[in-house]
PDB file of C-alpha atoms in Angstrom:
ATOM      1  CA  MET A  10      52.425 -20.858  29.405  1.00  0.00           C
ATOM      2  CA  PRO A  11      49.999 -22.066  31.517  1.00  0.00           C
ATOM      3  CA  THR A  12      46.153 -22.615  30.105  1.00  0.00           C
ATOM      4  CA  ILE A  13      44.337 -19.563  31.553  1.00  0.00           C
ATOM      5  CA  PHE A  14      46.869 -17.080  30.312  1.00  0.00           C
ATOM      6  CA  LYS A  15      46.504 -19.148  26.361  1.00  0.00           C
ATOM      7  CA  PHE A  16      42.452 -18.833  26.358  1.00  0.00           C
ATOM      8  CA  LEU A  17      42.624 -14.764  27.691  1.00  0.00           C
ATOM      9  CA  TRP A  18      44.946 -14.545  25.336  1.00  0.00           C
ATOM     10  CA  MET A  19      42.429 -16.227  22.165  1.00  0.00           C
ATOM     11  CA  GLY A  20      39.826 -13.736  24.150  1.00  0.00           C
ATOM     12  CA  PHE A  21      41.246 -11.226  23.437  1.00  0.00           C
ATOM     13  CA  ILE A  22      42.694 -12.104  19.928  1.00  0.00           C
ATOM     14  CA  LEU A  23      38.684 -12.804  19.301  1.00  0.00           C
ATOM     15  CA  ALA A  24      37.463  -9.907  20.909  1.00  0.00           C
ATOM     16  CA  HIS A  25      39.958  -7.818  18.729  1.00  0.00           C
ATOM     17  CA  THR A  26      39.177  -9.067  14.917  1.00  0.00           C
ATOM     18  CA  ILE A  27      35.307  -8.759  16.344  1.00  0.00           C
ATOM     19  CA  ASP A  28      35.737  -4.877  17.144  1.00  0.00           C
ATOM     20  CA  SER A  29      38.078  -4.921  13.901  1.00  0.00           C
ATOM     21  CA  LEU A  30      34.628  -5.755  10.847  1.00  0.00           C
ATOM     22  CA  ARG A  31      32.631  -3.559  13.400  1.00  0.00           C
ATOM     23  CA  ALA A  32      34.254  -0.764  12.045  1.00  0.00           C
ATOM     24  CA  GLN A  33      34.698  -2.003   9.057  1.00  0.00           C
ATOM     25  CA  ALA A  34      31.203  -2.283   9.106  1.00  0.00           C
ATOM     26  CA  PRO A  35      28.273   0.320   6.986  1.00  0.00           C
ATOM     27  CA  THR A  36      26.355   1.449  10.151  1.00  0.00           C
ATOM     28  CA  PHE A  37      23.283   1.997   8.414  1.00  0.00           C
ATOM     29  CA  LYS A  38      21.215   5.603   9.749  1.00  0.00           C
ATOM     30  CA  PRO A  39      17.623   5.501   9.152  1.00  0.00           C
ATOM     31  CA  HIS A  40      15.755   8.939   6.671  1.00  0.00           C
ATOM     32  CA  TYR A  41      12.887   9.593   4.790  1.00  0.00           C
ATOM     33  CA  VAL A  42      11.918   7.387   1.932  1.00  0.00           C
ATOM     34  CA  ASN A  43       9.377   8.260  -1.230  1.00  0.00           C
ATOM     35  CA  MET A  44       7.216   5.986  -3.179  1.00  0.00           C
ATOM     36  CA  THR A  45       4.830   7.227  -5.467  1.00  0.00           C
ATOM     37  CA  GLU A  46       2.901   5.063  -7.839  1.00  0.00           C
ATOM     38  CA  VAL A  47       0.381   5.245 -10.634  1.00  0.00           C
ATOM     39  CA  GLY A  48      -1.948   2.107 -12.008  1.00  0.00           C
ATOM     40  CA  GLY A  49      -5.003   1.541 -12.438  1.00  0.00           C
ATOM     41  CA  LEU A  50      -7.803  -0.645 -10.518  1.00  0.00           C
ATOM     42  CA  PHE A  51      -9.201  -3.910 -12.025  1.00  0.00           C
ATOM     43  CA  GLY A  52     -12.645  -5.917 -11.472  1.00  0.00           C
ATOM     44  CA  ARG A  53     -15.810  -6.509 -11.517  1.00  0.00           C
ATOM     45  CA  VAL A  54     -18.727  -5.298 -10.618  1.00  0.00           C
ATOM     46  CA  VAL A  55     -22.690  -6.892 -10.057  1.00  0.00           C
ATOM     47  CA  TYR A  56     -25.131  -3.983 -10.288  1.00  0.00           C
ATOM     48  CA  ASP A  57     -29.327  -4.461 -11.090  1.00  0.00           C
ATOM     49  CA  VAL A  58     -30.968  -3.364 -13.789  1.00  0.00           C
ATOM     50  CA  PRO A  59     -32.464   0.054 -12.845  1.00  0.00           C
ATOM     51  CA  GLY A  60     -36.737  -1.166 -13.777  1.00  0.00           C
ATOM     52  CA  SER A  61     -36.006  -3.880 -14.910  1.00  0.00           C
ATOM     53  CA  VAL A  62     -39.278  -6.337 -14.245  1.00  0.00           C
ATOM     54  CA  PRO A  63     -38.656  -8.662 -12.361  1.00  0.00           C
ATOM     55  CA  ALA A  64     -34.962  -7.328 -11.268  1.00  0.00           C
ATOM     56  CA  THR A  65     -32.236  -8.359 -12.568  1.00  0.00           C
ATOM     57  CA  GLN A  66     -28.419  -7.824 -12.135  1.00  0.00           C
ATOM     58  CA  GLN A  67     -25.739  -7.294 -14.662  1.00  0.00           C
ATOM     59  CA  VAL A  68     -22.076  -7.626 -14.080  1.00  0.00           C
ATOM     60  CA  GLU A  69     -19.229  -5.726 -16.269  1.00  0.00           C
ATOM     61  CA  ASN A  70     -15.624  -5.012 -15.455  1.00  0.00           C
ATOM     62  CA  ARG A  71     -14.847  -2.079 -14.442  1.00  0.00           C
ATOM     63  CA  LEU A  72     -10.947  -0.144 -14.957  1.00  0.00           C
ATOM     64  CA  SER A  73     -10.030   2.525 -13.147  1.00  0.00           C
ATOM     65  CA  LEU A  74      -7.454   4.719 -12.032  1.00  0.00           C
ATOM     66  CA  THR A  75      -5.186   5.182  -9.323  1.00  0.00           C
ATOM     67  CA  ILE A  76      -2.516   6.935  -8.233  1.00  0.00           C
ATOM     68  CA  GLN A  77      -0.520   6.297  -4.615  1.00  0.00           C
ATOM     69  CA  THR A  78       2.474   8.211  -2.889  1.00  0.00           C
ATOM     70  CA  PHE A  79       3.683   7.069   0.538  1.00  0.00           C
ATOM     71  CA  ASN A  80       6.233   9.009   2.246  1.00  0.00           C
ATOM     72  CA  GLY A  81       8.339   7.509   5.930  1.00  0.00           C
ATOM     73  CA  ILE A  82      10.969   6.056   7.547  1.00  0.00           C
ATOM     74  CA  GLN A  83      13.523   3.797   6.023  1.00  0.00           C
ATOM     75  CA  LEU A  84      13.613   2.401   9.811  1.00  0.00           C
ATOM     76  CA  LYS A  85      16.126  -0.628   9.422  1.00  0.00           C
ATOM     77  CA  PRO A  86      17.708  -1.712   5.616  1.00  0.00           C
ATOM     78  CA  ARG A  87      14.955  -3.584   5.321  1.00  0.00           C
ATOM     79  CA  LEU A  88      12.213  -2.175   6.830  1.00  0.00           C
ATOM     80  CA  ALA A  89      10.413   1.653   5.901  1.00  0.00           C
ATOM     81  CA  LEU A  90       7.400   2.264   7.793  1.00  0.00           C
ATOM     82  CA  GLY A  91       5.142   5.093   6.830  1.00  0.00           C
ATOM     83  CA  VAL A  92       2.180   7.731   5.248  1.00  0.00           C
ATOM     84  CA  SER A  93       0.080   6.605   2.230  1.00  0.00           C
ATOM     85  CA  CYS A  94      -2.349   9.004   0.905  1.00  0.00           C
ATOM     86  CA  GLY A  95      -3.753   9.311  -2.717  1.00  0.00           C
ATOM     87  CA  VAL A  96      -6.589   9.251  -5.103  1.00  0.00           C
ATOM     88  CA  ASP A  97      -9.502   6.773  -6.666  1.00  0.00           C
ATOM     89  CA  TRP A  98     -11.306   7.531  -9.590  1.00  0.00           C
ATOM     90  CA  TYR A  99     -14.225   4.456  -9.926  1.00  0.00           C
ATOM     91  CA  GLN A 100     -16.843   5.391 -12.545  1.00  0.00           C
ATOM     92  CA  ALA A 101     -19.410   6.852  -9.497  1.00  0.00           C
ATOM     93  CA  VAL A 102     -17.267   8.090  -6.788  1.00  0.00           C
ATOM     94  CA  LEU A 103     -13.536   9.237  -6.481  1.00  0.00           C
ATOM     95  CA  LEU A 104     -11.915   8.394  -3.288  1.00  0.00           C
ATOM     96  CA  ALA A 105      -9.191   9.705  -1.531  1.00  0.00           C
ATOM     97  CA  PRO A 106      -7.562   7.036   1.310  1.00  0.00           C
ATOM     98  CA  VAL A 107      -4.604   8.432   3.587  1.00  0.00           C
ATOM     99  CA  ALA A 108      -3.247   4.944   5.211  1.00  0.00           C
ATOM    100  CA  ALA A 109      -0.758   3.719   8.572  1.00  0.00           C
ATOM    101  CA  GLY A 110       1.934   2.014   5.495  1.00  0.00           C
ATOM    102  CA  VAL A 111       4.268  -0.995   5.423  1.00  0.00           C
ATOM    103  CA  ARG A 112       7.068  -1.878   3.253  1.00  0.00           C
ATOM    104  CA  TYR A 113       9.331  -4.246   3.756  1.00  0.00           C
ATOM    105  CA  ASP A 114      12.046  -6.422   1.886  1.00  0.00           C
ATOM    106  CA  LEU A 115      10.798 -10.124   1.503  1.00  0.00           C
ATOM    107  CA  ALA A 116      13.952 -11.024  -0.926  1.00  0.00           C
ATOM    108  CA  ARG A 117      17.398  -9.308  -2.386  1.00  0.00           C
ATOM    109  CA  SER A 118      18.487 -11.045  -5.785  1.00  0.00           C
ATOM    110  CA  LYS A 119      22.980  -9.771  -6.805  1.00  0.00           C
ATOM    111  CA  LYS A 120      21.744  -7.717  -9.529  1.00  0.00           C
ATOM    112  CA  ASN A 121      19.884  -5.947  -7.244  1.00  0.00           C
ATOM    113  CA  VAL A 122      15.653  -6.630  -7.146  1.00  0.00           C
ATOM    114  CA  THR A 123      13.951  -6.922  -4.569  1.00  0.00           C
ATOM    115  CA  LEU A 124      10.737  -8.528  -3.825  1.00  0.00           C
ATOM    116  CA  LEU A 125       9.199  -5.534  -1.838  1.00  0.00           C
ATOM    117  CA  GLY A 126       6.068  -6.550   0.884  1.00  0.00           C
ATOM    118  CA  LEU A 127       3.735  -4.230   1.112  1.00  0.00           C
ATOM    119  CA  PHE A 128       0.770  -3.134   2.828  1.00  0.00           C
ATOM    120  CA  ASP A 129      -1.155  -0.041   4.248  1.00  0.00           C
ATOM    121  CA  ALA A 130      -4.798   0.573   6.159  1.00  0.00           C
ATOM    122  CA  GLY A 131      -6.188   2.758   6.292  1.00  0.00           C
ATOM    123  CA  TYR A 132      -9.779   5.014   6.118  1.00  0.00           C
ATOM    124  CA  SER A 133     -10.834   6.795   2.112  1.00  0.00           C
ATOM    125  CA  SER A 134     -12.106  10.543   2.907  1.00  0.00           C
ATOM    126  CA  ASN A 135     -14.820  11.783   0.113  1.00  0.00           C
ATOM    127  CA  TRP A 136     -13.010  15.008   0.228  1.00  0.00           C
ATOM    128  CA  LEU A 137     -12.537  15.561  -3.755  1.00  0.00           C
ATOM    129  CA  HIS A 138     -16.099  13.944  -4.421  1.00  0.00           C
ATOM    130  CA  VAL A 139     -19.093  16.412  -5.724  1.00  0.00           C
ATOM    131  CA  ASP A 140     -22.350  15.104  -5.591  1.00  0.00           C
ATOM    132  CA  ALA A 141     -25.034  15.255  -7.490  1.00  0.00           C
ATOM    133  CA  THR A 142     -28.577  16.868  -6.167  1.00  0.00           C
ATOM    134  CA  ASP A 143     -29.901  14.949  -3.271  1.00  0.00           C
ATOM    135  CA  TYR A 144     -26.742  12.384  -3.067  1.00  0.00           C
ATOM    136  CA  LYS A 145     -24.316  11.824  -0.396  1.00  0.00           C
ATOM    137  CA  THR A 146     -21.336   9.935  -0.346  1.00  0.00           C
ATOM    138  CA  GLN A 147     -19.033   8.964   2.203  1.00  0.00           C
ATOM    139  CA  GLY A 148     -15.794   7.833   2.712  1.00  0.00           C
ATOM    140  CA  GLY A 149     -14.680   3.985   4.711  1.00  0.00           C
ATOM    141  CA  MET A 150     -12.005   1.781   6.061  1.00  0.00           C
ATOM    142  CA  MET A 151      -9.635   0.953   3.301  1.00  0.00           C
ATOM    143  CA  LEU A 152      -7.058  -2.018   3.178  1.00  0.00           C
ATOM    144  CA  ASN A 153      -4.425  -2.517   0.806  1.00  0.00           C
ATOM    145  CA  PRO A 154      -2.216  -5.713   0.929  1.00  0.00           C
ATOM    146  CA  GLY A 155       0.353  -6.301  -2.135  1.00  0.00           C
ATOM    147  CA  LEU A 156       3.804  -7.648  -3.824  1.00  0.00           C
ATOM    148  CA  GLY A 157       6.291  -5.243  -5.810  1.00  0.00           C
ATOM    149  CA  LEU A 158       9.184  -5.431  -7.600  1.00  0.00           C
ATOM    150  CA  LYS A 159      11.541  -3.205  -7.294  1.00  0.00           C
ATOM    151  CA  PHE A 160      14.305  -2.413  -9.428  1.00  0.00           C
ATOM    152  CA  GLY A 161      17.600  -0.451  -7.584  1.00  0.00           C
ATOM    153  CA  PHE A 162      19.960   1.870  -9.463  1.00  0.00           C
ATOM    154  CA  LYS A 163      22.772   2.842  -8.421  1.00  0.00           C
ATOM    155  CA  SER A 164      22.668   6.289  -7.107  1.00  0.00           C
ATOM    156  CA  GLY A 165      19.855   4.956  -4.932  1.00  0.00           C
ATOM    157  CA  SER A 166      16.488   5.221  -6.273  1.00  0.00           C
ATOM    158  CA  ALA A 167      14.870   2.199  -7.882  1.00  0.00           C
ATOM    159  CA  LEU A 168      11.920   1.543  -9.729  1.00  0.00           C
ATOM    160  CA  VAL A 169       9.224  -0.089  -8.852  1.00  0.00           C
ATOM    161  CA  LEU A 170       5.886  -2.635 -10.437  1.00  0.00           C
ATOM    162  CA  SER A 171       3.649  -4.014  -7.928  1.00  0.00           C
ATOM    163  CA  LEU A 172      -0.091  -6.189  -7.491  1.00  0.00           C
ATOM    164  CA  SER A 173      -1.274  -5.870  -4.571  1.00  0.00           C
ATOM    165  CA  TYR A 174      -5.083  -6.478  -3.145  1.00  0.00           C
ATOM    166  CA  LYS A 175      -7.770  -2.994  -2.331  1.00  0.00           C
ATOM    167  CA  ARG A 176     -10.393  -2.839  -0.251  1.00  0.00           C
ATOM    168  CA  GLN A 177     -12.698  -0.493   0.009  1.00  0.00           C
ATOM    169  CA  ASN A 178     -15.775   0.517   1.275  1.00  0.00           C
ATOM    170  CA  ALA A 179     -18.217   3.607   0.927  1.00  0.00           C
ATOM    171  CA  LYS A 180     -21.821   4.690   2.043  1.00  0.00           C
ATOM    172  CA  VAL A 181     -24.095   6.688  -0.376  1.00  0.00           C
ATOM    173  CA  THR A 182     -27.575   8.010   0.699  1.00  0.00           C
ATOM    174  CA  LYS A 183     -29.802   8.531  -2.476  1.00  0.00           C
ATOM    175  CA  PRO A 184     -32.551  11.389  -3.046  1.00  0.00           C
ATOM    176  CA  LEU A 185     -35.829   9.635  -1.459  1.00  0.00           C
ATOM    177  CA  ASN A 186     -38.559   8.328  -3.507  1.00  0.00           C
ATOM    178  CA  TRP A 187     -42.416   8.733  -2.754  1.00  0.00           C
ATOM    179  CA  GLY A 188     -42.674   7.099   0.547  1.00  0.00           C
ATOM    180  CA  GLU A 189     -39.771   5.830   1.508  1.00  0.00           C
ATOM    181  CA  ILE A 190     -38.378   6.628   5.029  1.00  0.00           C
ATOM    182  CA  GLU A 191     -34.604   6.414   3.253  1.00  0.00           C
ATOM    183  CA  LYS A 192     -32.238   5.274   0.747  1.00  0.00           C
ATOM    184  CA  TRP A 193     -28.970   4.342   1.754  1.00  0.00           C
ATOM    185  CA  GLU A 194     -26.765   2.176  -0.560  1.00  0.00           C
ATOM    186  CA  ASP A 195     -23.509   0.607   1.332  1.00  0.00           C
ATOM    187  CA  ARG A 196     -21.087  -0.465  -1.381  1.00  0.00           C
ATOM    188  CA  VAL A 197     -17.716  -2.106  -1.682  1.00  0.00           C
ATOM    189  CA  TYR A 198     -14.607  -1.498  -3.758  1.00  0.00           C
ATOM    190  CA  ASN A 199     -12.817  -5.235  -4.513  1.00  0.00           C
ATOM    191  CA  ARG A 200     -10.198  -4.539  -7.001  1.00  0.00           C
ATOM    192  CA  MET A 201      -6.880  -5.919  -8.063  1.00  0.00           C
ATOM    193  CA  ALA A 202      -3.915  -2.674  -8.200  1.00  0.00           C
ATOM    194  CA  LEU A 203      -1.467  -2.618 -10.778  1.00  0.00           C
ATOM    195  CA  ARG A 204       0.845  -0.286 -10.599  1.00  0.00           C
ATOM    196  CA  LEU A 205       4.252   1.753 -11.578  1.00  0.00           C
ATOM    197  CA  GLY A 206       6.210   3.894 -10.117  1.00  0.00           C
ATOM    198  CA  MET A 207       9.327   5.308  -8.136  1.00  0.00           C
ATOM    199  CA  MET A 208      10.633   4.818  -4.882  1.00  0.00           C
ATOM    200  CA  PHE A 209      13.614   7.291  -3.965  1.00  0.00           C
TER     201      PHE A 209
END
């Protein structure tokens, strides 16, 4: 058999083999995904002691409740894009962040445990918060990067344990004292968020 026909025959066999393997491989279809979590926000707070002369500051540990749900589309086997919304109960303010979110599978073990990368960026609103007389609270920018462990079940759902850094801005306008024109406080909440939840 001439050499050219041998190469053509080998190319035909190779193309047929690749086509057969593609037909056997499962095809991925984008689908809806939900990840709902509850947990705590851990941090340390520095604040001025009222009425102290000279002015002194106090440092305290704080723990706040946080609830969050992520709703999106699993675009690829390892990548999901969507929107997250939630509620964060700080001591002096109740904020409801809404953000664009990414969930990405970084690595997976043979026992169906996945290392998950998380990132949310958005804005927190005050629509659930109630201000005291002459106070006005406004939300601000929010960033929330982190890592999680996803423990997969045969049903397709998973248990998720995540640890992330959460930075949230807020502004509080306060009642005026004698001779004051304006009085406000910019707040930056820096917290470590430890959450437990389910992913469907």
